XYZ file of C-alpha atoms in Angstrom:
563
model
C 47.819 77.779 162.213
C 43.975 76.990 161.677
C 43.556 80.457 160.770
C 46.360 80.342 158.129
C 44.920 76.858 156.522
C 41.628 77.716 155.402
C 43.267 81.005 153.534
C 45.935 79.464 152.054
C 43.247 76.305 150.618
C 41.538 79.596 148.824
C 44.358 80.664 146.782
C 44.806 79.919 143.565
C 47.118 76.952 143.445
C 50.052 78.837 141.151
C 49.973 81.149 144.104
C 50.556 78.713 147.159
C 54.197 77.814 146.690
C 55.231 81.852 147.679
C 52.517 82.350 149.657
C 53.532 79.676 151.459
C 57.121 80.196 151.729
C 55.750 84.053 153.304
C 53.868 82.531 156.108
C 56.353 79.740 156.835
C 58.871 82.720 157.447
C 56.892 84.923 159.537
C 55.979 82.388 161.470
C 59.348 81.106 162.170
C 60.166 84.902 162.342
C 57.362 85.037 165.314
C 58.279 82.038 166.505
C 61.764 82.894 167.151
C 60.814 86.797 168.357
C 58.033 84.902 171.005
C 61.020 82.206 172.053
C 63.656 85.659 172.717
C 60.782 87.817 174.326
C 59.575 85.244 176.771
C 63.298 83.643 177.899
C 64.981 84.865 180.527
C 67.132 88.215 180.769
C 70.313 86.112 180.474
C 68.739 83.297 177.704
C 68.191 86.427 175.389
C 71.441 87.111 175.331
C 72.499 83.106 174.245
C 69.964 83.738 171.813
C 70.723 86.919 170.167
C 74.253 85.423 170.106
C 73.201 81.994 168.985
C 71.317 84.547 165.966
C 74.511 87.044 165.356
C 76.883 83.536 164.513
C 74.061 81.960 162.472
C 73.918 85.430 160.448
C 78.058 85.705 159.963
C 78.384 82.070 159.065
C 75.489 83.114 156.003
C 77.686 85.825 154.977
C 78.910 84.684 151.674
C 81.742 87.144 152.129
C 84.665 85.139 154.072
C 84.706 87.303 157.727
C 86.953 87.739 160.669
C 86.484 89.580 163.973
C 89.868 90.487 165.796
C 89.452 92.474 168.948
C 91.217 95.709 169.697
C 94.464 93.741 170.673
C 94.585 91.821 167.900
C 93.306 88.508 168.716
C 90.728 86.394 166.626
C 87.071 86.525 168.182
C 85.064 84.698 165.669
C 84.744 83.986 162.029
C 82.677 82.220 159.459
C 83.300 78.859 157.317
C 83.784 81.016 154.331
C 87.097 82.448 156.071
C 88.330 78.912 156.347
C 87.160 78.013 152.895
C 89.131 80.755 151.148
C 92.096 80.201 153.943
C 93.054 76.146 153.260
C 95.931 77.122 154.774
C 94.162 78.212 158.151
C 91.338 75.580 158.611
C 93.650 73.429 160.942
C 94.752 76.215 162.837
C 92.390 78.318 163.401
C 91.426 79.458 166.931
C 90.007 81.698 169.569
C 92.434 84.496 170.896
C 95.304 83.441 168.129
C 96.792 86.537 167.001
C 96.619 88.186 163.269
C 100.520 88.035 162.984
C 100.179 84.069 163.753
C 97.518 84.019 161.144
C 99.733 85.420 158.646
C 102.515 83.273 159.717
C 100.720 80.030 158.692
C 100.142 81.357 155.323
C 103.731 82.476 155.273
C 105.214 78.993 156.600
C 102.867 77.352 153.974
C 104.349 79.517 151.132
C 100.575 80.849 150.292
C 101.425 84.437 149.153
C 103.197 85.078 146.369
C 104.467 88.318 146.596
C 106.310 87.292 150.119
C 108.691 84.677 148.636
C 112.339 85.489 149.083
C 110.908 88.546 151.499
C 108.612 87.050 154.234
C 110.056 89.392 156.775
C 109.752 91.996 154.931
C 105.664 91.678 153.559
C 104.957 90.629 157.227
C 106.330 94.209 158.475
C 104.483 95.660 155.515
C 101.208 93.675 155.909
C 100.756 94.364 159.064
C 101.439 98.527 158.691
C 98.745 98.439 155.931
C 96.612 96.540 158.855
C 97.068 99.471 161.131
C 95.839 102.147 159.268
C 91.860 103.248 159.765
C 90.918 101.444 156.875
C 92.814 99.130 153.982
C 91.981 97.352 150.956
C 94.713 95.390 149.011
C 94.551 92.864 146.398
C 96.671 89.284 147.820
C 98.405 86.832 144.991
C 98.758 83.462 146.070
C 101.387 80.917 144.878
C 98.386 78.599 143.620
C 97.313 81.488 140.892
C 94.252 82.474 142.995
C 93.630 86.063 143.793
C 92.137 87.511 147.430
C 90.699 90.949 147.924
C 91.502 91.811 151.929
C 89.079 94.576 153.034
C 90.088 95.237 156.762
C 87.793 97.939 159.063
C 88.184 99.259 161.984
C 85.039 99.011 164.529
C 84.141 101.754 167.174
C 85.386 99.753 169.657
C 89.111 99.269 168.403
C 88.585 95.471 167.056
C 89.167 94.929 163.290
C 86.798 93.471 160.701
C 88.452 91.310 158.133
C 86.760 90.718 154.976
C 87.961 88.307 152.333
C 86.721 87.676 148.638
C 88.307 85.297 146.190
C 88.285 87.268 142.846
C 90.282 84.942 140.951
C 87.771 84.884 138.490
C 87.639 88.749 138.042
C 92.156 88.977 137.277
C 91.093 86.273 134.849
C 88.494 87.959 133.307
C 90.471 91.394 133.191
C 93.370 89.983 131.793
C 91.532 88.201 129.158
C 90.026 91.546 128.212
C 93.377 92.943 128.442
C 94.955 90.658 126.153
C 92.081 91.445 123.542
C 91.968 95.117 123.890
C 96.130 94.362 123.440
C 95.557 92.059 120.355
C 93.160 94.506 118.762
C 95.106 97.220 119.023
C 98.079 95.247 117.571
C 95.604 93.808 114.214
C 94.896 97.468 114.122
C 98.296 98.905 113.508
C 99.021 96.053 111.361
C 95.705 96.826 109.467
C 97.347 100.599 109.265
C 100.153 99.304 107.749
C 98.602 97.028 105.447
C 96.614 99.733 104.314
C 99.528 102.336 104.173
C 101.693 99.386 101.971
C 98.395 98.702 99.579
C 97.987 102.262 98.944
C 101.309 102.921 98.066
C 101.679 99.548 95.906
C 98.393 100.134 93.718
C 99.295 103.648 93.371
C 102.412 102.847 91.876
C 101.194 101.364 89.225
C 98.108 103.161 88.998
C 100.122 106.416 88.391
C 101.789 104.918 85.569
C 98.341 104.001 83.627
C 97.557 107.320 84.045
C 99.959 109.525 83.593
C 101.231 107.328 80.541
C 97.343 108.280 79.399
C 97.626 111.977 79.686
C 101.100 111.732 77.832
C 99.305 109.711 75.018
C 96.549 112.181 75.070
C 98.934 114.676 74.207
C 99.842 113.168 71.008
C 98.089 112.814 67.874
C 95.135 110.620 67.578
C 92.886 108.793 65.105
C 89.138 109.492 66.873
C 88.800 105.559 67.760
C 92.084 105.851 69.856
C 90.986 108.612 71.610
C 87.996 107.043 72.500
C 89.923 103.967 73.764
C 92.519 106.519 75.686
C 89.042 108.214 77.180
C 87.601 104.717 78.142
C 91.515 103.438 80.029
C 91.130 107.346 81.617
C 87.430 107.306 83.095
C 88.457 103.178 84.503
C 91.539 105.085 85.897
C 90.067 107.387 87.745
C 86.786 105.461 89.157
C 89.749 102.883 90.234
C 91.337 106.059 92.272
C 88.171 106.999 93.520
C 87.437 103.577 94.986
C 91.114 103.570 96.418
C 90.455 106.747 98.354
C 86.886 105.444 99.590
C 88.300 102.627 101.169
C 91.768 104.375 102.595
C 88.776 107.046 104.124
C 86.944 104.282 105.671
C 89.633 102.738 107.287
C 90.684 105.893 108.488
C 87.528 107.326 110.263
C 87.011 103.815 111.786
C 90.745 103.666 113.165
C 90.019 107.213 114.310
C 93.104 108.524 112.534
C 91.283 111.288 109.936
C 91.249 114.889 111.191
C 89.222 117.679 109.918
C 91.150 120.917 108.774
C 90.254 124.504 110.248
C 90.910 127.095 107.784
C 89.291 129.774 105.767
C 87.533 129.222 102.509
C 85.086 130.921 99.819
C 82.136 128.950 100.374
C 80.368 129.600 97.205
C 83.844 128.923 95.158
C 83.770 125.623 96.661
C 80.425 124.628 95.851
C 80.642 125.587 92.699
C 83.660 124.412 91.977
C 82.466 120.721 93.461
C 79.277 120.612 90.960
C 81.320 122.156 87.444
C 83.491 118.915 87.602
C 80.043 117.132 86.823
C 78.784 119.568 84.300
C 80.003 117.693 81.674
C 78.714 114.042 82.290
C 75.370 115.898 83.027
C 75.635 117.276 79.869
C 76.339 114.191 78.053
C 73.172 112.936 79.584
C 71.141 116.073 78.824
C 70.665 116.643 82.303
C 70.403 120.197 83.382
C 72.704 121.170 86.033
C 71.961 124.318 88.306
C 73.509 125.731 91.522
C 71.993 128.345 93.954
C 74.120 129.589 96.420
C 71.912 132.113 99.152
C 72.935 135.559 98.920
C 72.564 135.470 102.927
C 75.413 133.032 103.255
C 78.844 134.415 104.027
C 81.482 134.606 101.665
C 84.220 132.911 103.790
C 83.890 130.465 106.516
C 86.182 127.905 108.347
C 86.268 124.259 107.712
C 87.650 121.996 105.999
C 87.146 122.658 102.545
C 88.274 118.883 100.644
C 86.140 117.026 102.552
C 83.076 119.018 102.592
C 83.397 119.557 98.503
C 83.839 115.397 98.651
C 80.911 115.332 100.627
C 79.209 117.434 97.592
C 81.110 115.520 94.562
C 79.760 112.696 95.681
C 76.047 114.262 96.010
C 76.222 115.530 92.991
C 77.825 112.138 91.344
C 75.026 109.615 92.570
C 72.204 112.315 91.341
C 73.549 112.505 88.029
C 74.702 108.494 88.016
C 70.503 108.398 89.047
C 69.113 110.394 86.922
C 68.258 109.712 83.377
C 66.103 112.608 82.492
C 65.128 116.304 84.054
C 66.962 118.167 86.398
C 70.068 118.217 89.138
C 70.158 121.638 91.495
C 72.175 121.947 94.343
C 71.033 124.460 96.781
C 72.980 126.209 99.236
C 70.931 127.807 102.430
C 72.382 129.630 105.543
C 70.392 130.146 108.620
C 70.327 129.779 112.182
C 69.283 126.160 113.237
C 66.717 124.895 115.916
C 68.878 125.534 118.561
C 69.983 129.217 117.174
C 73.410 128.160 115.784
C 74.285 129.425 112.031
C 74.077 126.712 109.785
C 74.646 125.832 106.540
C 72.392 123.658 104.529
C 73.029 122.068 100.995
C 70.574 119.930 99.273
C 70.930 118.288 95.988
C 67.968 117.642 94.466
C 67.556 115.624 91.063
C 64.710 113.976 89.172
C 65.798 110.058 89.283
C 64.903 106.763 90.540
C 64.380 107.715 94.150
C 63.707 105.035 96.800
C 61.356 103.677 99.350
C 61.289 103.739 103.149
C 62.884 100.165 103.494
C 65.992 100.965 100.883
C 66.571 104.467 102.870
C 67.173 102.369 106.067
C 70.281 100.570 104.268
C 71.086 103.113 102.114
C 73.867 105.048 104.250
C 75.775 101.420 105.067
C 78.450 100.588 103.609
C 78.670 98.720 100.021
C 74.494 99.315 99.842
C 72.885 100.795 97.048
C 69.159 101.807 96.291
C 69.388 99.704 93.197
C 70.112 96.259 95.071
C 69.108 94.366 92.025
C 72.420 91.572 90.623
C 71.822 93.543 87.329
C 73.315 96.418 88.859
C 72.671 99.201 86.387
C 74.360 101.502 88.195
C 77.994 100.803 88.758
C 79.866 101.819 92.275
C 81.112 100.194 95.524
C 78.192 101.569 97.967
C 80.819 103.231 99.881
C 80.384 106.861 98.985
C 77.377 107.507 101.086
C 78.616 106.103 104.361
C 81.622 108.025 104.325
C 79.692 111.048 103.599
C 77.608 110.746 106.661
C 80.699 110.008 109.154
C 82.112 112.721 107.917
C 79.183 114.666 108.240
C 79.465 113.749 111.771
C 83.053 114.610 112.171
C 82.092 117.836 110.887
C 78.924 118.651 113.641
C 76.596 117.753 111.577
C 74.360 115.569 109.598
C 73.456 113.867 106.443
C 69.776 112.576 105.465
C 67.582 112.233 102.488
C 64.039 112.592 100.932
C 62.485 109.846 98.148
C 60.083 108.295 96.740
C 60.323 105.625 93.894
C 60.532 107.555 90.687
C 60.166 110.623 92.053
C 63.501 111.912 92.293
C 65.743 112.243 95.446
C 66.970 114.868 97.613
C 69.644 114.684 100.195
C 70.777 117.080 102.800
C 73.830 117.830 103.958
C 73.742 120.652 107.183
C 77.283 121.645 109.355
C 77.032 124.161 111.425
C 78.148 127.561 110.081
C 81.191 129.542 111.086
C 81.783 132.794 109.138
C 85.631 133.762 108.466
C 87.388 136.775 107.584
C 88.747 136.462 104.291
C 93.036 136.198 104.284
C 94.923 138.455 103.073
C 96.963 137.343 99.856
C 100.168 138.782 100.087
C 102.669 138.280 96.751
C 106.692 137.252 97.406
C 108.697 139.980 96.287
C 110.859 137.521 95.077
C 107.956 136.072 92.528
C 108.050 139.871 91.012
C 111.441 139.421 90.002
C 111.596 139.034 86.159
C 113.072 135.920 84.971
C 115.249 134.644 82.656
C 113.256 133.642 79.957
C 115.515 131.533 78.376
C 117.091 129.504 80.850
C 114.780 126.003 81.393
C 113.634 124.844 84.729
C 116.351 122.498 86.469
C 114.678 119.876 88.091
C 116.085 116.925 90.324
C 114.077 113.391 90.187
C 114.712 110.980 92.481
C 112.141 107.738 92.377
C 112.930 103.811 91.977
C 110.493 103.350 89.548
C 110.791 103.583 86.169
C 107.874 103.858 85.057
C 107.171 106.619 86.966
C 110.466 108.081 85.709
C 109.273 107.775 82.074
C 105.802 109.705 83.146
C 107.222 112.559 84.836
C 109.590 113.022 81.946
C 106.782 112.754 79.325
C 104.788 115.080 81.044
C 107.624 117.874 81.717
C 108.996 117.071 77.775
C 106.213 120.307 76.995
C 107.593 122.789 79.249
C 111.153 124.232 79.415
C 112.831 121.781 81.806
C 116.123 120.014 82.457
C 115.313 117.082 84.371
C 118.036 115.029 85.956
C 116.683 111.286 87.115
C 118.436 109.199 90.292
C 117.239 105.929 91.201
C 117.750 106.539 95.281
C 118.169 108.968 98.002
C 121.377 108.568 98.203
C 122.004 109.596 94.286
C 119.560 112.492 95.011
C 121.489 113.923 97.962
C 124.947 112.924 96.005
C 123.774 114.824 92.529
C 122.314 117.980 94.951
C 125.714 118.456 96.118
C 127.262 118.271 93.071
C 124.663 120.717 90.473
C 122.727 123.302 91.153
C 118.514 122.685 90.937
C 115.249 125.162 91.209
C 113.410 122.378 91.728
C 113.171 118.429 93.628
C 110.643 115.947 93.097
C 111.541 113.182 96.087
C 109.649 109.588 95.790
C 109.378 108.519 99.705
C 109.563 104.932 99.500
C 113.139 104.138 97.878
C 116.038 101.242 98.149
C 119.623 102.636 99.544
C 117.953 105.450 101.411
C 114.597 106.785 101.496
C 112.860 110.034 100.598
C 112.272 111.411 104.176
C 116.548 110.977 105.113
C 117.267 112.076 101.393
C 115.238 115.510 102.645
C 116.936 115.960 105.643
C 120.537 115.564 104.307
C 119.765 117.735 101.585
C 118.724 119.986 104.107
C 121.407 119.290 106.416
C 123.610 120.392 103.323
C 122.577 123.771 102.668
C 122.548 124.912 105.865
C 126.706 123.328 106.217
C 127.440 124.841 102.669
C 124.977 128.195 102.968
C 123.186 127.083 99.842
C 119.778 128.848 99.132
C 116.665 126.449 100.331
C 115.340 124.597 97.061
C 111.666 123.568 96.834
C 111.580 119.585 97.715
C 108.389 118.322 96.661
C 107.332 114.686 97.766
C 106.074 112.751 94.323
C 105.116 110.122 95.872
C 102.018 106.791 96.562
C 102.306 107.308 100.316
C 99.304 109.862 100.861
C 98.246 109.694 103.852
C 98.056 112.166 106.495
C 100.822 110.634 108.639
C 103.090 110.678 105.437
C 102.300 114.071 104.437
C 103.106 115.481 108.079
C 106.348 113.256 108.600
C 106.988 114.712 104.903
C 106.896 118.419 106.194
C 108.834 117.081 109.820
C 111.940 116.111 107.518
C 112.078 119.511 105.656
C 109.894 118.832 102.246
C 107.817 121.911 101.112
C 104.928 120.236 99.324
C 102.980 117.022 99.008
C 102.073 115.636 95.085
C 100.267 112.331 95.365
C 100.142 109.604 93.177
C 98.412 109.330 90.700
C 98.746 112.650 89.851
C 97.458 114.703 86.674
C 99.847 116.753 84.642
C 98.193 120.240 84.859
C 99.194 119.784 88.885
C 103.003 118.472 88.105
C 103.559 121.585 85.607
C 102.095 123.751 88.262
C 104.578 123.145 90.261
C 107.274 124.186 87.945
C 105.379 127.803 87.506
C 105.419 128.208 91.121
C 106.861 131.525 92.206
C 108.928 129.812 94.923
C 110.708 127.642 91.551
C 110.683 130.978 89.419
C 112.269 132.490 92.043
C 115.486 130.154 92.092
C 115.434 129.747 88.209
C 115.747 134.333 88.243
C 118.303 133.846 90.921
């Protein structure tokens, strides 16, 4: 000790608290190993004993010892403290089964009630084995893990830890991974019912608008049809942003895997933008590399939405100059073919700080509450999860008027091209004469009146129905080339409409007759429960004319109206 004074009086005094604590244990840690080494052969062994208790009743863990028979050695105030039950009746040489029958008498575990015989027998066969863990319920709502091991000698270690706070912990997460999943089907549904009710009405403003268009116009009207037309269609385009967020975050959008012409599909993405770059005098040009194949696999609608909407912000950015879009194929880093498309223009650009928020959702480079440029801020997050989805990436170049450039790589996988085979029956000649019979079957009338201002310029017979049920009822009764089915309908619904219909013509040994599903509910769960229930084809609402009189030219139609 007057060695240890002096050096702890030179330490700084932030230091002496630890350094004190160090040489206050190893001296009692001497102290103790000088006491053991100098007692007597059979004083060690008190001691070492007197040290072994002192150490198991610092266990925080509660602890048991049974010996090889069975009967209770030692154990620590923890085992009491988690026990209640026990700490009147615990001793020496009592037995495990007469431990368990005080918890049993007291009514402790839960599970036993009603079957104390029975979770005795079973308690103690779990007991027996080499080595047991179980998880104990007790009637006051507190949990024990048991841990029981088996020593060298025979005897039995018993471990017990209260982890009541643990099953409460769990269960609240539980309960919220539970409630989350149930606010996220009803967010599904919500979403699945919103799209279908502004769609409704939606597809009435706009097909009503291509009927009108149709008809003659004073130039001022057709500029007010043109203005209800473009507000029509950004109001689509915002509807399908948000339905494709809230799919990719539920997890619920899938890519497609099929061939495509890679060049047709860029190209085809930047001509529907030709003409507002034109009306800007913008200069619109598209380079697709020689080197890239002509067919790959992919999904071809979302990676031309991932271009449409490229090529939409540049020319919605750029006032003067030039748009290209530039299509490069090429092995990557790593080796792997990729494909690379940039679209470059000549607008506003950015800085550092407004690329960093750029890809969030509802941002914009032009932050300003003027807002010059219109548009929810959605278009560019979307892009890059779907970049994502598809392997790939999404990232730009700027700098504040200096134009932009963004650039979209997926990794490349070349495709044979399909073969395009043509239904003998569509080589048939047809009757010239004889009109289209089509069968309509929606609740709305609105979108009643559209389809039959739209079909009033071709050579149709259209028969309306309010229902399923009139649907199925008028199948049965004419004879049709063609169905349009709304899904969501009073009486009975488009999906059970298909199927009876179906049901029908296999009973009667009818011919199949094209069912198309006219309908607001688009998305990808419809469409597949759509094809499940027998419908051929998928028309969402809104829809534009040129893709409803398609359908009637179809060579599966043409094919019944020759028949």
């Amino acid at each position: 000790m007057d060695a240890v004074l002096p050096f702890l009086t030179s330490l700084d005094a932030r230091l002496l608290p630890g350094v004190a604590a160090l040489c206050l244990g190893g001296l009692a840690a001497a102290w103790a190993w000088s006491r053991w080494r100098t007692a007597p052969a059979h004083r060690r062994d008190d001691l070492a004993l007197d040290h072994i208790r002192e150490a198991v009743d610092a266990i925080p863990d509660a602890l048991g010892f049974y010996d090889p028979e069975g009967r209770l050695v030692l154990w620590n105030a923890r085992y009491a403290e988690v026990n209640p039950e026990l700490t009147a009746g615990l001793k020496v040489g009592m037995t495990f089964e007469e431990v368990l029958q005080i918890g049993l008498d007291a009514g402790i575990y839960a599970d036993a009630l009603g079957r104390e015989a029975e979770w005795r027998a079973e308690r103690l066969a779990a007991r027996d084995n080499l080595s047991a863990t179980l998880e104990q319920r007790c009637a006051d709502g507190r949990w024990l893990r048991v841990q029981d091991r088996r020593t060298s000698a025979g005897g039995i270690v018993t471990l017990v830890n209260d982890i009541t706070d643990l099953k409460r912990d769990a269960q609240a997460l539980a309960e919220a991974r539970d409630a989350a999943q149930a606010a996220n089907a009803a967010k599904s549904l919500f979403l699945a019912n919103m799209s279908h009710e502004i769609r409704t009405p939606l597809n009435g403003v706009i097909g009503l608008a291509q009927a009108l268009g149709q008809t003659d116009l004073d130039p001022d009207q057709r500029d007010i049809l043109e203005l209800m037309q473009s507000s029509s269609r950004m109001l689509l385009t915002l509807l399908g942003d948000i339905l494709d967020l809230a799919r990719i975050e539920s997890g619920r959008l899938s890519l497609e895997d099929e061939p495509f012409d890679l060049a047709a599909a860029v190209n085809e993405a930047a001509d529907l933008y030709r003409a507002s770059a034109a009306a800007k005098g913008l200069a619109l040009v598209v380079d697709v590399c020689p080197a890239c194949p002509s067919w790959v696999r992919g999904d071809v609608v979302r990676l031309k939405q991932v271009v449409c909407n490229l090529v939409s912000n540049a020319v919605k950015f750029t006032e003067a100059g030039l748009i290209k879009l530039d299509a490069q194929c090429g092995p990557a880093p790593g080796g792997a073919p990729t494909l690379r498309l940039a679209v470059s223009d000549t607008g506003i650009g950015f800085d550092g700080a407004q690329k960093d928020r750029l890809f969030g959702r509802f941002e914009q480079a032009d932050g300003a509450v003027t807002r010059r440029f219109g548009g929810s801020g959605l278009g560019l997050a979307i892009c890059r999860q779907l970049a994502e989805m598809m392997g790939g990436d999404l990232d730009c170049e700027s700098e504040p008027g200096g134009g932009s450039t963004f650039i979209l790589t997926v990794p490349l996988n070349a495709a044979e091209a399909p073969v395009v085979t043509t239904p003998e029956a569509a080589s048939k000649p047809t009757r010239e004469a004889q009109a289209v019979r089509v069968l309509l079957a929606d609740d709305h009338p609105t979108n009643r009146k559209v389809v039959e201002l739209i079909l009033a310029s071709a050579s149709v017979e259209l028969t309306s129905v309010e229902n399923g049920e009139q649907a199925v009822q008028a199948y049965r009764e004419g004879t049709y080339d063609l169905v349009l089915m709304d899904m969501q309908m009073p009486v009975m619904d488009g999906l059970s409409a298909t199927r009876a219909i179906r049901d029908f013509e296999c009973e009667a040994e009818r011919p199949i007759t094209p069912i198309v599903m006219l309908t607001a509910n688009a998305l990808p769960e419809h469409v597949a429960a759509a094809r499940i229930a027998g419908a051929d084809r998928h028309l969402a609402k809104p829809f534009q004319a040129a893709d409803l009189l398609a359908l009637i030219a179809a060579p599966d139609v043409a094919s019944r109206q020759a028949a």
